[in-house]
Amino acid sequence: MPGSSTPLAHPLRRPFGLPAWTVIVPLLGLVALTLGSGGLFSAIKLALLGAAIMAAVYHAEVLAHYLGEPFGTLVLALAVTVIEVSLIVSIMLSEGAGAQALARDTLIAAIMITVNGIMGLCLLAGGRRHHKQNFTRSGVSAGLAMLATLSVLTLILPNYTVSERGPFYTDAQLIFVAVVSLAVYATFVVAQTIRHREDFLHVDPAVKKAVTHAPVVRSQALAAGLSMVVTLVVVVLLAKKLSPVIESGVAAIGAPQALVGIIIAALVLAPEGFAALAAARRNAVQTSINLAIGSALASIGLTIPAVAVASLAMGLELELGLSMRSTVLLALTLLVATLTFAQGRTTFVQGVIHLVIFASYLFLTIFP
């Protein structure tokens, strides 16, 4: 599975060590683009889209093992975010019902899935197996501060500005928030990889001894990088073809349009969730936290500039402000996350709490 370390430990099965399916799936995806739009063809495209996402994240994880931490989690987060942005923009361009609120719905879903869903499962699974798990507080605190800042600026503040009525920013405000989002995320990347790299690492000799990977050679890493680029292109093209199908499917079952954002976020974050869960089970919860917070930051820091450019270039309205219900859940999430990571160690108790918040978010989205 792409989210785990198992595939990299296998002997080389192809030149450069890439499994056959990760190369075949993008090729099949290109062929599927020529198919019609019937129900069967849409199902095939959807299956290939899911497989292509898994292949892209697999290639990203090969690069992750080659580069080492914390560069590995950064590459994985960036790969997932590129996929997320492509899906959001594709559906926005379709101009279907709820398209103007899709970015907002996907961003809040990404935060809830990463901070509550993924982290809840990781802390629960890791706590059950290892009782208490330790991590470095300084990096996590910095990441949460950045996440809280971006969340408020992009998802809450639009409701309280007076230049534009409703949950919207003016063009000037949107440009400012897009620049600020990109600047904050760039700051996080520099801190994580250069200036304060040690704050995002927690080395446990027992864990390091227990976790071994087959070495990734330079040729294998280069092949994975090129394959990842090709696979991401296929994902974008398939997403553009399938965007009307996702919207019509949600409408057909009578679910709120916000469910489209949850589907997109869940689709692209599922492989990363597997990676985080595998890390927590082997007592490397620092990697799980880096993945969760890094993905949430990347989702906002890269998605907002991308959708801002798209909306301004094509004259689309971009609804960013959250409802009061979602605002309360976001505030609760940030508060509980701050308390969870304040001590430098976690247990299964915090995992249960985060999962309860995530379940409440899902239930109240479907049954508002």
Short mmCIF file of C-alpha atoms in Angstrom, two decimals:
data_model
loop_
_atom_site.label_atom_id
_atom_site.label_comp_id
_atom_site.label_asym_id
_atom_site.label_seq_id
_atom_site.Cartn_x
_atom_site.Cartn_y
_atom_site.Cartn_z
CA MET A 1 0.00 0.00 0.00
CA PRO A 2 1.40 3.41 -0.91
CA GLY A 3 0.99 4.82 2.54
CA SER A 4 3.19 2.23 4.21
CA SER A 5 6.84 1.34 4.11
CA THR A 6 6.29 -2.22 2.88
CA PRO A 7 6.50 -1.67 -0.90
CA LEU A 8 9.91 -0.05 -0.63
CA ALA A 9 11.28 -3.06 1.22
CA HIS A 10 10.51 -5.44 -1.64
CA PRO A 11 13.22 -6.48 -4.11
CA LEU A 12 13.38 -4.51 -7.34
CA ARG A 13 10.63 -5.76 -9.65
CA ARG A 14 11.29 -3.37 -12.52
CA PRO A 15 14.14 -1.20 -13.70
CA PHE A 16 14.63 1.61 -11.16
CA GLY A 17 12.58 -0.35 -8.60
CA LEU A 18 9.11 0.97 -9.45
CA PRO A 19 6.26 -1.59 -9.21
CA ALA A 20 4.51 -2.28 -12.50
CA TRP A 21 1.11 -0.97 -11.38
CA THR A 22 2.47 2.52 -10.65
CA VAL A 23 3.57 2.80 -14.28
CA ILE A 24 0.60 1.03 -15.91
CA VAL A 25 -2.12 3.01 -14.09
CA PRO A 26 -1.19 6.44 -15.55
CA LEU A 27 -1.05 4.92 -19.04
CA LEU A 28 -4.50 3.41 -18.58
CA GLY A 29 -5.68 6.78 -17.33
CA LEU A 30 -4.54 8.43 -20.55
CA VAL A 31 -6.44 5.82 -22.54
CA ALA A 32 -9.54 6.32 -20.37
CA LEU A 33 -9.61 10.01 -21.31
CA THR A 34 -10.69 8.96 -24.81
CA LEU A 35 -13.72 7.02 -23.50
CA GLY A 36 -17.28 8.30 -23.53
CA SER A 37 -19.26 9.72 -20.62
CA GLY A 38 -21.63 6.84 -19.86
CA GLY A 39 -22.13 5.31 -16.44
CA LEU A 40 -19.71 2.43 -17.01
CA PHE A 41 -17.06 4.70 -18.51
CA SER A 42 -17.41 7.12 -15.60
CA ALA A 43 -16.96 4.26 -13.12
CA ILE A 44 -13.79 3.16 -14.94
CA LYS A 45 -12.43 6.72 -14.89
CA LEU A 46 -13.24 7.10 -11.21
CA ALA A 47 -11.45 3.84 -10.38
CA LEU A 48 -8.42 4.90 -12.42
CA LEU A 49 -8.45 8.33 -10.75
CA GLY A 50 -8.24 6.68 -7.33
CA ALA A 51 -5.49 4.35 -8.52
CA ALA A 52 -3.57 7.24 -10.11
CA ILE A 53 -3.73 9.20 -6.85
CA MET A 54 -2.33 6.17 -5.00
CA ALA A 55 0.42 5.83 -7.62
CA ALA A 56 1.34 9.52 -7.34
CA VAL A 57 1.62 9.29 -3.58
CA TYR A 58 3.65 6.08 -3.90
CA HIS A 59 6.16 7.90 -6.11
CA ALA A 60 6.19 10.76 -3.61
CA GLU A 61 7.00 8.33 -0.82
CA VAL A 62 9.91 6.88 -2.80
CA LEU A 63 11.28 10.41 -2.97
CA ALA A 64 10.50 10.82 0.73
CA HIS A 65 12.67 7.86 1.67
CA TYR A 66 15.43 9.08 -0.61
CA LEU A 67 15.41 12.62 0.80
CA GLY A 68 14.84 11.68 4.45
CA GLU A 69 12.87 13.53 7.11
CA PRO A 70 11.44 16.10 7.27
CA PHE A 71 11.83 16.53 3.50
CA GLY A 72 9.90 13.30 2.97
CA THR A 73 6.72 14.48 4.63
CA LEU A 74 7.01 17.79 2.77
CA VAL A 75 7.18 16.07 -0.63
CA LEU A 76 4.20 13.89 0.28
CA ALA A 77 2.16 16.89 1.44
CA LEU A 78 2.99 18.88 -1.70
CA ALA A 79 2.04 15.97 -3.99
CA VAL A 80 -1.30 15.54 -2.25
CA THR A 81 -2.01 19.27 -2.32
CA VAL A 82 -1.33 19.52 -6.06
CA ILE A 83 -3.95 16.83 -6.57
CA GLU A 84 -6.40 18.62 -4.26
CA VAL A 85 -5.96 21.96 -6.00
CA SER A 86 -6.45 20.36 -9.42
CA LEU A 87 -9.72 18.79 -8.33
CA ILE A 88 -11.02 22.02 -6.77
CA VAL A 89 -10.19 24.17 -9.79
CA SER A 90 -11.63 21.57 -12.17
CA ILE A 91 -14.98 21.57 -10.42
CA MET A 92 -14.94 25.37 -10.04
CA LEU A 93 -14.53 25.67 -13.80
CA SER A 94 -17.60 23.52 -14.30
CA GLU A 95 -19.60 26.35 -12.69
CA GLY A 96 -22.06 23.89 -11.21
CA ALA A 97 -24.21 24.44 -8.17
CA GLY A 98 -22.11 25.31 -5.15
CA ALA A 99 -18.92 25.77 -7.18
CA GLN A 100 -18.20 29.15 -5.59
CA ALA A 101 -18.12 27.56 -2.10
CA LEU A 102 -16.18 24.45 -3.11
CA ALA A 103 -12.77 25.77 -2.04
CA ARG A 104 -14.14 26.68 1.39
CA ASP A 105 -15.86 23.32 1.83
CA THR A 106 -12.73 21.44 0.76
CA LEU A 107 -10.42 23.46 3.02
CA ILE A 108 -12.50 22.96 6.16
CA ALA A 109 -12.85 19.27 5.24
CA ALA A 110 -9.07 18.97 4.84
CA ILE A 111 -8.49 20.54 8.26
CA MET A 112 -11.08 18.31 9.92
CA ILE A 113 -9.81 15.17 8.20
CA THR A 114 -6.12 15.80 8.97
CA VAL A 115 -6.29 17.27 12.47
CA ASN A 116 -9.26 15.26 13.77
CA GLY A 117 -9.71 12.22 11.51
CA ILE A 118 -6.15 11.20 10.66
CA MET A 119 -4.60 12.36 13.93
CA GLY A 120 -7.43 10.82 15.93
CA LEU A 121 -6.86 7.42 14.33
CA CYS A 122 -3.07 7.75 14.70
CA LEU A 123 -3.21 8.66 18.39
CA LEU A 124 -5.77 5.94 19.09
CA ALA A 125 -3.83 3.21 17.25
CA GLY A 126 -0.45 4.35 18.55
CA GLY A 127 -1.74 4.78 22.09
CA ARG A 128 -3.25 1.31 22.17
CA ARG A 129 -0.01 -0.26 21.01
CA HIS A 130 2.60 1.90 22.77
CA HIS A 131 0.56 3.53 25.60
CA LYS A 132 2.41 6.89 25.45
CA GLN A 133 4.12 8.40 22.43
CA ASN A 134 6.58 11.31 22.50
CA PHE A 135 7.29 14.07 19.99
CA THR A 136 9.08 17.43 19.78
CA ARG A 137 6.76 20.20 20.96
CA SER A 138 8.47 23.23 19.39
CA GLY A 139 7.80 22.27 15.76
CA VAL A 140 4.23 21.20 16.46
CA SER A 141 3.49 24.45 18.31
CA ALA A 142 4.83 26.51 15.41
CA GLY A 143 2.77 24.51 12.93
CA LEU A 144 -0.43 24.91 14.97
CA ALA A 145 0.14 28.67 15.30
CA MET A 146 0.47 28.96 11.52
CA LEU A 147 -2.59 26.75 10.97
CA ALA A 148 -4.70 28.84 13.35
CA THR A 149 -3.60 32.06 11.63
CA LEU A 150 -4.37 30.83 8.11
CA SER A 151 -7.66 29.25 9.17
CA VAL A 152 -8.97 32.46 10.70
CA LEU A 153 -7.75 34.72 7.87
CA THR A 154 -9.17 32.56 5.09
CA LEU A 155 -12.28 30.92 6.57
CA ILE A 156 -13.58 33.15 9.39
CA LEU A 157 -12.52 36.74 8.74
CA PRO A 158 -14.45 37.06 5.41
CA ASN A 159 -17.69 37.03 7.41
CA TYR A 160 -16.66 40.16 9.31
CA THR A 161 -15.25 42.48 6.65
CA VAL A 162 -17.43 45.41 5.58
CA SER A 163 -16.15 46.18 2.07
CA GLU A 164 -18.05 43.19 0.66
CA ARG A 165 -21.36 41.87 1.93
CA GLY A 166 -21.56 38.20 2.95
CA PRO A 167 -18.79 35.61 3.21
CA PHE A 168 -16.74 37.13 0.40
CA TYR A 169 -13.53 39.10 0.06
CA THR A 170 -13.08 41.97 -2.37
CA ASP A 171 -10.50 41.41 -5.12
CA ALA A 172 -7.88 43.41 -3.20
CA GLN A 173 -8.58 41.51 0.03
CA LEU A 174 -8.46 38.19 -1.78
CA ILE A 175 -5.09 39.02 -3.33
CA PHE A 176 -3.76 40.07 0.09
CA VAL A 177 -4.94 36.86 1.78
CA ALA A 178 -3.52 34.75 -1.08
CA VAL A 179 -0.08 36.41 -0.70
CA VAL A 180 -0.17 36.06 3.08
CA SER A 181 -1.17 32.38 2.82
CA LEU A 182 1.70 31.65 0.48
CA ALA A 183 4.13 33.58 2.70
CA VAL A 184 3.09 31.71 5.84
CA TYR A 185 3.41 28.35 4.13
CA ALA A 186 6.81 29.29 2.70
CA THR A 187 7.89 30.23 6.22
CA PHE A 188 6.77 26.82 7.45
CA VAL A 189 8.73 25.06 4.71
CA VAL A 190 11.92 27.02 5.44
CA ALA A 191 11.58 26.40 9.18
CA GLN A 192 10.88 22.69 8.68
CA THR A 193 13.64 21.98 6.19
CA ILE A 194 16.41 24.54 6.86
CA ARG A 195 16.37 26.92 9.81
CA HIS A 196 14.72 24.80 12.52
CA ARG A 197 14.76 21.31 11.05
CA GLU A 198 15.54 19.70 14.43
CA ASP A 199 12.24 21.01 15.83
CA PHE A 200 10.35 18.69 13.49
CA LEU A 201 12.34 15.56 14.32
CA HIS A 202 12.10 13.19 17.25
CA VAL A 203 14.69 10.44 17.20
CA ASP A 204 13.97 7.40 19.35
CA PRO A 205 16.82 4.84 19.10
CA ALA A 206 14.41 1.95 19.67
CA VAL A 207 12.11 3.14 16.89
CA LYS A 208 15.01 3.84 14.52
CA LYS A 209 16.33 0.33 15.07
CA ALA A 210 12.94 -1.25 14.47
CA VAL A 211 12.20 0.60 11.21
CA THR A 212 14.31 -0.35 8.21
CA HIS A 213 13.86 0.39 4.53
CA ALA A 214 15.60 -0.87 1.45
CA PRO A 215 17.88 1.96 0.28
CA VAL A 216 16.50 4.11 -2.52
CA VAL A 217 19.19 4.75 -5.11
CA ARG A 218 19.48 7.95 -7.14
CA SER A 219 18.17 6.40 -10.37
CA GLN A 220 15.11 5.05 -8.57
CA ALA A 221 14.41 8.47 -7.01
CA LEU A 222 14.73 10.22 -10.40
CA ALA A 223 12.41 7.70 -12.03
CA ALA A 224 9.90 8.18 -9.20
CA GLY A 225 10.06 11.95 -9.62
CA LEU A 226 9.40 11.82 -13.36
CA SER A 227 6.64 9.25 -12.90
CA MET A 228 5.02 11.41 -10.22
CA VAL A 229 4.87 14.40 -12.57
CA VAL A 230 3.27 12.31 -15.34
CA THR A 231 0.82 10.74 -12.91
CA LEU A 232 -0.22 14.13 -11.52
CA VAL A 233 -0.96 15.34 -15.06
CA VAL A 234 -3.19 12.29 -15.56
CA VAL A 235 -4.95 13.02 -12.25
CA VAL A 236 -5.69 16.59 -13.31
CA LEU A 237 -7.09 15.48 -16.68
CA LEU A 238 -9.23 12.74 -15.15
CA ALA A 239 -10.49 15.14 -12.49
CA LYS A 240 -11.60 17.58 -15.15
CA LYS A 241 -13.56 14.79 -16.88
CA LEU A 242 -15.15 13.54 -13.66
CA SER A 243 -16.01 16.83 -11.95
CA PRO A 244 -19.63 16.85 -13.26
CA VAL A 245 -20.08 13.23 -12.14
CA ILE A 246 -19.10 14.00 -8.53
CA GLU A 247 -21.49 16.94 -8.34
CA SER A 248 -24.40 15.11 -9.94
CA GLY A 249 -23.85 12.08 -7.70
CA VAL A 250 -24.11 14.18 -4.53
CA ALA A 251 -27.19 15.96 -5.88
CA ALA A 252 -28.81 12.63 -6.81
CA ILE A 253 -28.74 11.34 -3.22
CA GLY A 254 -30.07 14.63 -1.89
CA ALA A 255 -26.98 15.39 0.21
CA PRO A 256 -25.77 18.95 0.91
CA GLN A 257 -23.34 20.37 -1.65
CA ALA A 258 -20.69 20.62 1.08
CA LEU A 259 -20.34 16.84 0.78
CA VAL A 260 -18.52 17.38 -2.53
CA GLY A 261 -15.71 19.12 -0.66
CA ILE A 262 -15.50 16.30 1.86
CA ILE A 263 -15.32 13.70 -0.93
CA ILE A 264 -12.49 15.56 -2.65
CA ALA A 265 -10.51 16.03 0.56
CA ALA A 266 -11.05 12.42 1.65
CA LEU A 267 -10.06 11.10 -1.76
CA VAL A 268 -6.73 12.89 -1.89
CA LEU A 269 -5.86 12.53 1.81
CA ALA A 270 -6.63 8.81 2.17
CA PRO A 271 -3.17 7.60 1.03
CA GLU A 272 -1.48 10.13 3.27
CA GLY A 273 -3.67 8.93 6.11
CA PHE A 274 -2.34 5.40 5.58
CA ALA A 275 1.22 6.74 5.79
CA ALA A 276 0.50 8.61 9.02
CA LEU A 277 -1.27 5.62 10.57
CA ALA A 278 1.61 3.29 9.68
CA ALA A 279 4.06 5.72 11.30
CA ALA A 280 2.01 5.92 14.50
CA ARG A 281 1.78 2.14 14.75
CA ARG A 282 5.58 1.86 14.60
CA ASN A 283 5.84 4.52 17.34
CA ALA A 284 6.96 7.33 15.03
CA VAL A 285 4.12 9.71 15.94
CA GLN A 286 6.29 12.72 15.08
CA THR A 287 6.03 11.71 11.42
CA SER A 288 2.25 11.35 11.77
CA ILE A 289 1.95 14.84 13.25
CA ASN A 290 4.22 16.34 10.59
CA LEU A 291 2.06 14.78 7.88
CA ALA A 292 -1.23 15.95 9.41
CA ILE A 293 -0.26 19.54 10.21
CA GLY A 294 1.87 19.90 7.08
CA SER A 295 -1.00 18.73 4.88
CA ALA A 296 -3.47 21.11 6.52
CA LEU A 297 -1.05 24.02 6.06
CA ALA A 298 -0.34 23.05 2.45
CA SER A 299 -4.05 22.77 1.74
CA ILE A 300 -4.62 26.39 2.79
CA GLY A 301 -1.27 27.91 1.83
CA LEU A 302 -1.31 26.55 -1.71
CA THR A 303 -5.02 26.16 -2.43
CA ILE A 304 -6.02 29.73 -1.59
CA PRO A 305 -3.49 31.34 -3.99
CA ALA A 306 -4.43 28.85 -6.74
CA VAL A 307 -8.19 29.34 -6.48
CA ALA A 308 -7.74 33.10 -6.01
CA VAL A 309 -5.86 33.33 -9.31
CA ALA A 310 -8.48 31.14 -11.02
CA SER A 311 -11.42 33.12 -9.66
CA LEU A 312 -9.90 36.52 -10.51
CA ALA A 313 -8.84 35.44 -14.00
CA MET A 314 -12.25 34.04 -14.89
CA GLY A 315 -14.47 36.37 -12.92
CA LEU A 316 -15.75 33.67 -10.55
CA GLU A 317 -17.10 34.47 -7.10
CA LEU A 318 -15.21 32.77 -4.27
CA GLU A 319 -17.21 32.17 -1.10
CA LEU A 320 -14.78 31.61 1.78
CA GLY A 321 -16.57 32.48 5.02
CA LEU A 322 -17.74 29.54 7.14
CA SER A 323 -21.18 29.13 8.66
CA MET A 324 -21.46 29.65 12.42
CA ARG A 325 -21.70 25.88 12.93
CA SER A 326 -18.46 25.23 11.06
CA THR A 327 -16.78 28.16 12.80
CA VAL A 328 -17.55 26.65 16.20
CA LEU A 329 -16.21 23.25 15.11
CA LEU A 330 -13.04 24.83 13.70
CA ALA A 331 -12.47 26.79 16.93
CA LEU A 332 -13.02 23.62 18.97
CA THR A 333 -10.58 21.71 16.75
CA LEU A 334 -7.81 24.30 17.14
CA LEU A 335 -8.36 24.54 20.90
CA VAL A 336 -8.31 20.77 21.45
CA ALA A 337 -5.29 20.33 19.15
CA THR A 338 -3.39 22.93 21.17
CA LEU A 339 -4.17 21.05 24.39
CA THR A 340 -3.39 17.68 22.80
CA PHE A 341 0.11 18.66 21.71
CA ALA A 342 0.99 20.85 24.71
CA GLN A 343 2.76 18.15 26.75
CA GLY A 344 5.06 16.53 24.20
CA ARG A 345 3.38 13.15 24.57
CA THR A 346 0.04 11.63 23.62
CA THR A 347 -2.18 8.70 24.60
CA PHE A 348 -5.26 7.05 23.14
CA VAL A 349 -7.45 9.48 25.14
CA GLN A 350 -6.61 12.40 22.84
CA GLY A 351 -7.27 10.15 19.85
CA VAL A 352 -10.81 9.43 21.01
CA ILE A 353 -11.53 13.12 21.56
CA HIS A 354 -10.36 14.11 18.08
CA LEU A 355 -12.41 11.32 16.50
CA VAL A 356 -15.52 12.50 18.36
CA ILE A 357 -15.06 16.00 16.92
CA PHE A 358 -14.56 14.53 13.44
CA ALA A 359 -17.68 12.37 13.74
CA SER A 360 -19.66 15.44 14.85
CA TYR A 361 -18.41 17.36 11.82
CA LEU A 362 -19.48 14.61 9.42
CA PHE A 363 -22.88 14.12 11.03
CA LEU A 364 -23.72 17.83 11.18
CA THR A 365 -22.60 18.35 7.57
CA ILE A 366 -24.97 15.66 6.27
CA PHE A 367 -27.74 16.47 8.77
CA PRO A 368 -27.32 20.21 9.44
#
